CSV table of C-alpha atoms and ligand atoms in Angstrom, one decimal:
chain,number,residue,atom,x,y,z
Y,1,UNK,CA,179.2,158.1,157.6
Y,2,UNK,CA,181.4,161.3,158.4
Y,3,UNK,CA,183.5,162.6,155.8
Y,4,UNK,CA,186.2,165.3,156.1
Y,5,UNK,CA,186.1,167.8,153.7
Y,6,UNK,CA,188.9,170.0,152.6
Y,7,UNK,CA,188.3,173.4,151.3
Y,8,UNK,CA,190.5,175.3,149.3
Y,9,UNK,CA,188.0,178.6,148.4
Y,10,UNK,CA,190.7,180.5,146.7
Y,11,UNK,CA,190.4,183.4,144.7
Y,12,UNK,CA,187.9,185.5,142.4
Y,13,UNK,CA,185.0,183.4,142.1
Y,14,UNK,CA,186.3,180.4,144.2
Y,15,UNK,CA,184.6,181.4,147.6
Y,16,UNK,CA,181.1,181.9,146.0
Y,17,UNK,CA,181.0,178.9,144.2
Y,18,UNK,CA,182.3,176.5,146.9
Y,19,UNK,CA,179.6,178.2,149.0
Y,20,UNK,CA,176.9,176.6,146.8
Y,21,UNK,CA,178.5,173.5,146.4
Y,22,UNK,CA,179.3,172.8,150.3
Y,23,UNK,CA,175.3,173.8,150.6
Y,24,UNK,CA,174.6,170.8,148.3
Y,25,UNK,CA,176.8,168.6,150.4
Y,26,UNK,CA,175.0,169.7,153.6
Y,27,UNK,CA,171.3,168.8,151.5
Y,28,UNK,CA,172.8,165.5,150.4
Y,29,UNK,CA,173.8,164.4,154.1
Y,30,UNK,CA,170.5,165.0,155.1
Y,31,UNK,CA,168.7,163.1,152.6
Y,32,UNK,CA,171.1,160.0,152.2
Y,33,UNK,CA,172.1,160.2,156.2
Y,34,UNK,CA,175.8,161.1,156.3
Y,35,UNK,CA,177.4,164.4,157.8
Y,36,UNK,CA,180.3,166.7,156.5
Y,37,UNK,CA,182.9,168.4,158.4
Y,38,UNK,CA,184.5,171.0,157.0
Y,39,UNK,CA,188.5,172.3,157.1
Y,40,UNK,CA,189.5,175.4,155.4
Y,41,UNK,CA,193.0,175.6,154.0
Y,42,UNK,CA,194.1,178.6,152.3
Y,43,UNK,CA,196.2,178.5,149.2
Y,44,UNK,CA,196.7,180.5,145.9
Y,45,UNK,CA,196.8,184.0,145.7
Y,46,UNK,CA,195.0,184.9,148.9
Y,47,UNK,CA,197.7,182.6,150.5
Y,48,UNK,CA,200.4,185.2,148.8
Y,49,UNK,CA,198.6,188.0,150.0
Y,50,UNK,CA,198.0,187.0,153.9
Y,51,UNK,CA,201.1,184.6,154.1
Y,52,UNK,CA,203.7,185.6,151.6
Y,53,UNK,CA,203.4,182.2,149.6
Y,54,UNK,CA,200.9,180.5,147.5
Y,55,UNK,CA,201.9,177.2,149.5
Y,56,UNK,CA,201.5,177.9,152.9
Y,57,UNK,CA,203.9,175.0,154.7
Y,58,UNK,CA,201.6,172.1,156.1
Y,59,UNK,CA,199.4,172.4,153.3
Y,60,UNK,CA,199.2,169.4,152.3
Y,61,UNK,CA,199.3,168.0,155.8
Y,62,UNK,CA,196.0,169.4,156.5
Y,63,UNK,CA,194.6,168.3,153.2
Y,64,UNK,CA,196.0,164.5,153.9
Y,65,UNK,CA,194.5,164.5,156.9
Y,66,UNK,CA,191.0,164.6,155.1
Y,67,UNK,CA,189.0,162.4,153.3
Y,68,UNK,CA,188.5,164.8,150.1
Y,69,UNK,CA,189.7,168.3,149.0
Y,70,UNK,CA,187.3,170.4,147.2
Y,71,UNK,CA,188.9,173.3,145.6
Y,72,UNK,CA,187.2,176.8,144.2
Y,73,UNK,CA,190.1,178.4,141.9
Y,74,UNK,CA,193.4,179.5,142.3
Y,75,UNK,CA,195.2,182.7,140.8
Y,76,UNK,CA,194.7,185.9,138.9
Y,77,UNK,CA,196.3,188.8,137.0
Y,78,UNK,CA,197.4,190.5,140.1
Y,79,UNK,CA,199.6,187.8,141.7
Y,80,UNK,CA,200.7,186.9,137.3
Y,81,UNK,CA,203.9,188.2,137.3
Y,82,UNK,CA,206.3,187.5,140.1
Y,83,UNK,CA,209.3,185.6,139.3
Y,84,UNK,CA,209.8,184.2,143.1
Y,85,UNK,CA,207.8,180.4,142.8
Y,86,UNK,CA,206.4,180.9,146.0
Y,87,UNK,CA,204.7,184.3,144.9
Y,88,UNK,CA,202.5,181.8,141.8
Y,89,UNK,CA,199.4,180.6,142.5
Y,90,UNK,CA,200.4,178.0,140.4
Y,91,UNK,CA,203.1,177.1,142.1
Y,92,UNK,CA,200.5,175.7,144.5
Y,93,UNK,CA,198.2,173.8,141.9
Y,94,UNK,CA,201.7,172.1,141.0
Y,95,UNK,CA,202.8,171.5,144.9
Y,96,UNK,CA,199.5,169.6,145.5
Y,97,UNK,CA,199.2,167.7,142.9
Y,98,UNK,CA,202.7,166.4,143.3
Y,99,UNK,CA,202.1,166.1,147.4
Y,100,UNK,CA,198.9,164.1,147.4
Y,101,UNK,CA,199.9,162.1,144.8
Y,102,UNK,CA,197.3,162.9,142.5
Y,103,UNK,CA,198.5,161.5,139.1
Y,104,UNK,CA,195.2,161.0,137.5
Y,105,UNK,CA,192.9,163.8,136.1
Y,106,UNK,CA,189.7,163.2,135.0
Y,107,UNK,CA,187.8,165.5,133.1
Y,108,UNK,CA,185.0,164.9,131.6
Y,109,UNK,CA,183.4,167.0,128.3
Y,110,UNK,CA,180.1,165.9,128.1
Y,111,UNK,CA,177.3,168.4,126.4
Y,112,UNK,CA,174.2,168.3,129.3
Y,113,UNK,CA,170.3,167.6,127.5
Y,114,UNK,CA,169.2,170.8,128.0
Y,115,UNK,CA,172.4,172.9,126.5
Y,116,UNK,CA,173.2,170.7,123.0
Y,117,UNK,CA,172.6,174.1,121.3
Y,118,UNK,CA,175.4,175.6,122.6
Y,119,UNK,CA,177.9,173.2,121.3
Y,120,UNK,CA,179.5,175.9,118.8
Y,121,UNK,CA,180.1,172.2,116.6
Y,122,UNK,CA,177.6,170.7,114.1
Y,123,UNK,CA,177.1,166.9,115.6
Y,124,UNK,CA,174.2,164.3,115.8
Y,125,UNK,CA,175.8,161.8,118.0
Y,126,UNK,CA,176.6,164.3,121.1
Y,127,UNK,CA,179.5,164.9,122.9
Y,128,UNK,CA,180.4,162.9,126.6
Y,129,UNK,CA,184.0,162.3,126.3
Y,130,UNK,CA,186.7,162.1,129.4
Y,131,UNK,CA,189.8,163.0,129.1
Y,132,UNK,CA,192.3,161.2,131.7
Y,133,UNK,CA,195.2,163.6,131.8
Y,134,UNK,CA,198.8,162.6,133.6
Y,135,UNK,CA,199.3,165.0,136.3
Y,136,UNK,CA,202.2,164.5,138.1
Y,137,UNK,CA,205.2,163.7,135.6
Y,138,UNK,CA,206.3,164.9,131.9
Y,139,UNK,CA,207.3,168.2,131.3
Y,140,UNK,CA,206.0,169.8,134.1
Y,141,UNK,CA,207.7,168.2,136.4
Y,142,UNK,CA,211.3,167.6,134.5
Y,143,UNK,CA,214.4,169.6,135.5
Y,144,UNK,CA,214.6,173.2,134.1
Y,145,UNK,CA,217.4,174.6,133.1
Y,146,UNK,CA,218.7,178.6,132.0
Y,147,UNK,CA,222.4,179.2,130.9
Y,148,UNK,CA,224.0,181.6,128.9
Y,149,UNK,CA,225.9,179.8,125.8
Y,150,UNK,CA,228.9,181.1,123.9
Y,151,UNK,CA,227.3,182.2,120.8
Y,152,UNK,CA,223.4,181.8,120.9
Y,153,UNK,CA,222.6,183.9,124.1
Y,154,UNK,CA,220.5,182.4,126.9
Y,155,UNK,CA,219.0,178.9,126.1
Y,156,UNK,CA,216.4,177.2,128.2
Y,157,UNK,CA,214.9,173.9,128.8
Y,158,UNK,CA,212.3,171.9,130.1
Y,159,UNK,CA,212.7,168.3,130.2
Y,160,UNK,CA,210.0,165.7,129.4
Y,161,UNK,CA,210.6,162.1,131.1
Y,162,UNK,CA,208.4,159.2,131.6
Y,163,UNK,CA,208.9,156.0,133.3
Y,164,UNK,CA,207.0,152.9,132.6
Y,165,UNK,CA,205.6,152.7,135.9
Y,166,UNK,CA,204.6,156.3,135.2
Y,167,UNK,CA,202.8,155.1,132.0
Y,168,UNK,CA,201.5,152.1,133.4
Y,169,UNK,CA,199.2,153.2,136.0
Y,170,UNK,CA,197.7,156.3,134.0
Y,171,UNK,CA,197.3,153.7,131.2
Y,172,UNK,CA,195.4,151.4,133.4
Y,173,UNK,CA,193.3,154.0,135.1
Y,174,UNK,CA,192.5,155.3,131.2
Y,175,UNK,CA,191.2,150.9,130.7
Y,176,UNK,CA,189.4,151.0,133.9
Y,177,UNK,CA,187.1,154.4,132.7
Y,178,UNK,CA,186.8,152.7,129.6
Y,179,UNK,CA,185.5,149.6,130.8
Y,180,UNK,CA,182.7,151.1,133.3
Y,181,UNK,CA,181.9,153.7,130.1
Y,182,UNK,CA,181.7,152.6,126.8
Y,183,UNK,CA,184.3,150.6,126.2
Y,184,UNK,CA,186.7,152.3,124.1
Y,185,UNK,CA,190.2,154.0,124.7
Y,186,UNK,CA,191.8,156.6,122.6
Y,187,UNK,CA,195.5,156.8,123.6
Y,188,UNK,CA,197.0,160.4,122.9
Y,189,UNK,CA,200.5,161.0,122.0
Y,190,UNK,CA,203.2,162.4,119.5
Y,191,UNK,CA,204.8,158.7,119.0
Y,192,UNK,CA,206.0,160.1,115.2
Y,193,UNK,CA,208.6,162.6,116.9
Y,194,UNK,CA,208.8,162.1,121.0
Y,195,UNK,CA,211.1,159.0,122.5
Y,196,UNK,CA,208.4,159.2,125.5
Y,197,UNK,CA,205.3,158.9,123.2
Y,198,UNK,CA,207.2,155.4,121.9
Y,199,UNK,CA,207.3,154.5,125.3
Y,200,UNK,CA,204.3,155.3,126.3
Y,201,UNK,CA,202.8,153.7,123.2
Y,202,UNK,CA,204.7,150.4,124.3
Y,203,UNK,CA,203.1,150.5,127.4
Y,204,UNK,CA,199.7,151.2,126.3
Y,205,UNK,CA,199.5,148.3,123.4
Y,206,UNK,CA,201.1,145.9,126.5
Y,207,UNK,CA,198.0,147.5,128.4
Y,208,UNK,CA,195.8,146.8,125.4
Y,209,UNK,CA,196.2,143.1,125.2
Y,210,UNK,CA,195.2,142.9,129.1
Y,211,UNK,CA,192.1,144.6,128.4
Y,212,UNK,CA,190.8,143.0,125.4
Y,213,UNK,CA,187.0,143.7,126.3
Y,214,UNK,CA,187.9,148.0,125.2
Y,215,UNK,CA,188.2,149.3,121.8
Y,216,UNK,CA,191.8,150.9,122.0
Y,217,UNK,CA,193.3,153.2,119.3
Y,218,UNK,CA,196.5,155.3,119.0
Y,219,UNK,CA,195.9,159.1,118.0
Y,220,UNK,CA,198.6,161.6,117.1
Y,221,UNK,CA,198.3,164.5,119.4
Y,222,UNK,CA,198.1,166.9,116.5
Y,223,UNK,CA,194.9,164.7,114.2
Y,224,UNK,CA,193.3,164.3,118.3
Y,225,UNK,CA,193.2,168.0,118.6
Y,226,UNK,CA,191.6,167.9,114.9
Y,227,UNK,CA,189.0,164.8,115.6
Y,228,UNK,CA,187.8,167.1,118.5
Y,229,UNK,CA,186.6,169.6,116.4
Y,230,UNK,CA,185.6,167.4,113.4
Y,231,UNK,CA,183.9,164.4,115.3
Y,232,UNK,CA,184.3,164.9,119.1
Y,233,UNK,CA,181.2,161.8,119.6
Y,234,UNK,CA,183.9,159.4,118.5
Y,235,UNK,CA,186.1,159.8,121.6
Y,236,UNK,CA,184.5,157.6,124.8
Y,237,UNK,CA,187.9,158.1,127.3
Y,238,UNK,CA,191.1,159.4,126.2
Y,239,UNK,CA,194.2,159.0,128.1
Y,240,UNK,CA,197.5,161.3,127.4
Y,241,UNK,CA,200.2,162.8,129.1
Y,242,UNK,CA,200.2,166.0,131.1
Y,243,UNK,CA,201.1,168.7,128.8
Y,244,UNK,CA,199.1,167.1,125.5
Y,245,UNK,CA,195.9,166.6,128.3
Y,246,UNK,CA,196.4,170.3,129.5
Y,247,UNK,CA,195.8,171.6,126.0
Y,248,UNK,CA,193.2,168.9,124.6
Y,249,UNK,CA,190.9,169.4,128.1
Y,250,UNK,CA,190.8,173.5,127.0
Y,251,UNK,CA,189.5,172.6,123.8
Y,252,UNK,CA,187.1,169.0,124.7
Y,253,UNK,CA,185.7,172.0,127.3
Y,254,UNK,CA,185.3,174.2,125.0
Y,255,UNK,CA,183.5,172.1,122.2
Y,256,UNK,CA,180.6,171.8,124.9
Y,257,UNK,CA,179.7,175.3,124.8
Y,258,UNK,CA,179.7,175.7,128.6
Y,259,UNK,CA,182.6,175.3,130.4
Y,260,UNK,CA,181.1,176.5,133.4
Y,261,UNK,CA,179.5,173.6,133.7
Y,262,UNK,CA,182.4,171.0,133.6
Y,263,UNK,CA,184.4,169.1,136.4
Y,264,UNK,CA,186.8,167.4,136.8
Y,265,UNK,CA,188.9,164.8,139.5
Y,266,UNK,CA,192.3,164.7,140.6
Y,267,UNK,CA,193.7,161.0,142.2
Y,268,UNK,CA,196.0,158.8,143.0
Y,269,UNK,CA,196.2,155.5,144.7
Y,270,UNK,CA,195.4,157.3,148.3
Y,271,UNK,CA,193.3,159.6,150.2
Y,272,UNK,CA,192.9,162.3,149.6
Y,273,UNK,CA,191.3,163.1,146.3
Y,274,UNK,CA,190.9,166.8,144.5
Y,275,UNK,CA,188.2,167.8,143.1
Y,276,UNK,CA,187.5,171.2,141.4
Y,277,UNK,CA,185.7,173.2,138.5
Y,278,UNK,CA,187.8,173.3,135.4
Y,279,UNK,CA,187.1,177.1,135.3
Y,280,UNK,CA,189.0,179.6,136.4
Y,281,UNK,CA,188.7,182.3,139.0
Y,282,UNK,CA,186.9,184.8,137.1
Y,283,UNK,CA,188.0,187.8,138.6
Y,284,UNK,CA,186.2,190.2,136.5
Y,285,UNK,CA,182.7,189.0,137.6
Y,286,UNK,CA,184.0,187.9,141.4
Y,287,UNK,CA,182.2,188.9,144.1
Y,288,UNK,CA,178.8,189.6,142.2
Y,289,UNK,CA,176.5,187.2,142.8
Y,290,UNK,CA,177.1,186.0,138.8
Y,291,UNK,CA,179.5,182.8,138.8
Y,292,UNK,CA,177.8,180.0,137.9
Y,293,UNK,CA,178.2,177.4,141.0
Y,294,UNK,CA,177.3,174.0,138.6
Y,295,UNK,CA,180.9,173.0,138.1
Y,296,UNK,CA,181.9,172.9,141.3
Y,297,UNK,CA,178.8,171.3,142.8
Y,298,UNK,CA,179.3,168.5,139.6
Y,299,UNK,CA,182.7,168.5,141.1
Y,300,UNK,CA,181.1,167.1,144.2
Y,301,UNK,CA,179.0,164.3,142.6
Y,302,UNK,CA,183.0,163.1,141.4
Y,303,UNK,CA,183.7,163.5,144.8
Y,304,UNK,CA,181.2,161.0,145.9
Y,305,UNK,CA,181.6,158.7,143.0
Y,306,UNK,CA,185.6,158.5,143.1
Y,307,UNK,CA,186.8,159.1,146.6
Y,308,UNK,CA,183.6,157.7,148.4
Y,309,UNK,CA,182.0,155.6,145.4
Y,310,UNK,CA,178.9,157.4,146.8
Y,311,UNK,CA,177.2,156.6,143.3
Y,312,UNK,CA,173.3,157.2,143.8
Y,313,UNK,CA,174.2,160.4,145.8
Y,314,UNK,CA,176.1,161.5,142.8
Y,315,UNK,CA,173.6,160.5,140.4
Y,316,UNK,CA,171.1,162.6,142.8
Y,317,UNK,CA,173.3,165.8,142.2
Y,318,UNK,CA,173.5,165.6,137.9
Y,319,UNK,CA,170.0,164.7,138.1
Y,320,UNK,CA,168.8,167.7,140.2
Y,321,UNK,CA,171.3,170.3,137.7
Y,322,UNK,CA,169.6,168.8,134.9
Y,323,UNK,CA,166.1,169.1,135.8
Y,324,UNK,CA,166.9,172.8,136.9
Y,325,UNK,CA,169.0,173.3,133.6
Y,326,UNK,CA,165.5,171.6,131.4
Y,327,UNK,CA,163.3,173.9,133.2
Y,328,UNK,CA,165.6,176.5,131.3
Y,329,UNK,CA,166.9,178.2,134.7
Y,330,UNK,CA,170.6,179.8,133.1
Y,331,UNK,CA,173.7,181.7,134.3
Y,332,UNK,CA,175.0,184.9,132.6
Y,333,UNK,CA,177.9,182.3,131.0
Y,334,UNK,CA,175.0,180.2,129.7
Y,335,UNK,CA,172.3,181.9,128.4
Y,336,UNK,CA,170.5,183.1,125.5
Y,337,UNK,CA,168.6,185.9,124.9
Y,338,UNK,CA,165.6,185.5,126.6
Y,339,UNK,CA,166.7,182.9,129.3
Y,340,UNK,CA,165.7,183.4,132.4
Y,341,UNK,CA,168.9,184.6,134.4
Y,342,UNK,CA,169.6,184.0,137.9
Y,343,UNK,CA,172.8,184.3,140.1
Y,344,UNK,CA,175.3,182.1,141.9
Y,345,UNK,CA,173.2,182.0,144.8
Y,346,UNK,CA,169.7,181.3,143.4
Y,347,UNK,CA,171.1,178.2,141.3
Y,348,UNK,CA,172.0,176.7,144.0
Y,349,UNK,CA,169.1,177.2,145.6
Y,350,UNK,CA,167.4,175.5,142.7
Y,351,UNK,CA,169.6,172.9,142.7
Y,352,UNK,CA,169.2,172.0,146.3
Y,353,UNK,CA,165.1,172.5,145.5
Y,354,UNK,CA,165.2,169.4,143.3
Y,355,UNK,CA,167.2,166.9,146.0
L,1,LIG,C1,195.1,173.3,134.5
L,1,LIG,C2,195.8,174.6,134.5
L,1,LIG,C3,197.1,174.4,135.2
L,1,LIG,C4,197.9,173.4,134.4
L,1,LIG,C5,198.0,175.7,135.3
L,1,LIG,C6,197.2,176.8,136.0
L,1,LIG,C7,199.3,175.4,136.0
L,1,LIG,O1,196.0,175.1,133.2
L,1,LIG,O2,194.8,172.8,135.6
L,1,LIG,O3,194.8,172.8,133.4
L,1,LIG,O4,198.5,173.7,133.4
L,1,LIG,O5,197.9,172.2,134.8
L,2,LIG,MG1,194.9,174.0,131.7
């Protein structure tokens, strides 16, 4: 098969680490027999700097008009503080995500073999949790507002709505995980105070009857953000609305120890998925031959697995970064004194050794 590949590089450390993980494509097509064509699309600060917007029109044309996107990282201090939209990088993350469709986010938090000491936790039972986020609705998406009132100044607002259609198809996507996983489903929300967490709680125990085979419980936002640090082996896939999955991702990526490491998957019902390292752009240590590439080549195995359900390729990728990572090859982000360190450009090398 062909594919076509969308790049969005972006900023800091964005170019270096797509490098690698485009190289990794290119290894896998020759060893499983399919080829890669590659588009690049430029977005994010770069965008603002050679365009004037983070969202260069017919963005999300081009990207449609692939089979995948695979993005680097988007944004930095120097484009942080315009107040004109089109001058945010985030502006962009938003615009795609809402343009493609993408309403499902998958990141997973799982602690690799070869690092479980660097989970800063105390656990026996490991950690390989996935967190299905809402992307496109909630509070990020909800009208804003900023008025002057008589006597209390300037208020603003941000309005949280969710529909049960909404609801419905994050809650089944959260069921489905569960099902090819292990079987359970924590569903996150703030039912106690927020008319949309009833809702959405309505929805999900509809959901819950359907799919009888999975474990489901109901978590409070506030105790899930607790259980993470206390017990984060008890979670298998959690499902939760945008802003609540925002925040609980940080910290499920955190409680691994090595969030360079971590993926994730944004999709919808259609072509084309996104796929991208849940790390940022790193500017401080861009352009140095130090970024640790693993997250975004895991970000490819997604890619085959969702969007081209591609499943021994993918399984060829996690086991070639985990027989590199056991031979105790480490990045700066990841090591311990007396690790061997090597660069961006030699993990991926050892990476692509091990195909
Ligand atoms: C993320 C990021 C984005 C979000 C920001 C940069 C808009 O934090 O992908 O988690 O809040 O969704
Ligand atoms: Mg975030």
């Amino acid at each position: 098969m062909n594919y076509k590949i969308a790049l969005i590089k972006g900023d800091g450390i964005g170019p270096e680490v797509v490098g690698e993980a485009v190289k990794v494509m290119d290894a896998i097509g020759e060893k499983f027999g399919h080829t890669f064509e590659y588009t690049d699309i430029l977005m994010g600060g770069c965008a603002i700097d050679e365009v004037g917007r983070s969202y260069p029109e017919g963005t999300a044309e081009k990207c449609r008009a692939c089979d995948a996107v695979l993005l680097g990282a988007v944004g930095g201090p120097r484009w942080g503080h315009s107040t004109d939209p089109d001058k945010r990088p985030e502006t962009a993350l938003l615009s795609i995500r809402r343009d493609l469709g993408l309403y499902a986010n998958l990141r997973p938090a799982a602690l690799r073999p070869a690092l479980a000491e660097s989970c800063p936790l105390k656990n026996d039972k490991g950690i390989d949790l996935m967190i299905v986020r809402e992307l496109t609705g909630g509070v990020y998406f909800g009208k804003r507002d900023r008025y002057q009132t008589e006597d209390r100044g300037e208020e603003a607002s941000d309005l949280m709505a969710y529909s049960e259609k909404e609801i419905e198809r994050i809650g089944r996507r959260g069921f489905e995980l569960a099902r090819l996983r292990g079987k359970k489903l924590a569903s996150v929300d703030k039912a106690n105070v927020l008319e949309t967490s009833r809702l959405w709680r309505q929805v999900m125990h509809r959901l819950a009857e359907e799919y009888s085979d999975v474990e489901y419980e109901d978590v409070l936002v506030d105790n899930a953000a607790m259980q993470l640090v206390r017990d984060p082996g008890q979670f298998d896939v959690v499902v939760t609305e945008n802003m609540f999955g925002d925040i609980l991702s940080d910290e499920a990526s955190m409680i691994t120890g090595s969030i360079g490491l971590l993926p994730s998957a944004s999709i919808g019902d259609a072509a084309p998925g996104l796929y991208e390292p849940i790390h940022g752009s790193a500017p401080d240590i861009a352009g140095q031959d130090k970024a640790n590439p693993i997250a975004a080549i895991l970000s490819v195995a997604m890619m085959f697995r969702y969007s081209f359900d591609l499943p021994a390729e993918a399984r060829a990728i996690e086991t070639a970064v985990d027989a590199v990572l056991n031979e105790g090859w480490r990045t700066a982000d990841i090591a311990k004194p007396g690790d061997a360190v090597v660069g961006t450009l030699k993990m991926g090398e050892l990476i692509r050794a091990k195909l």
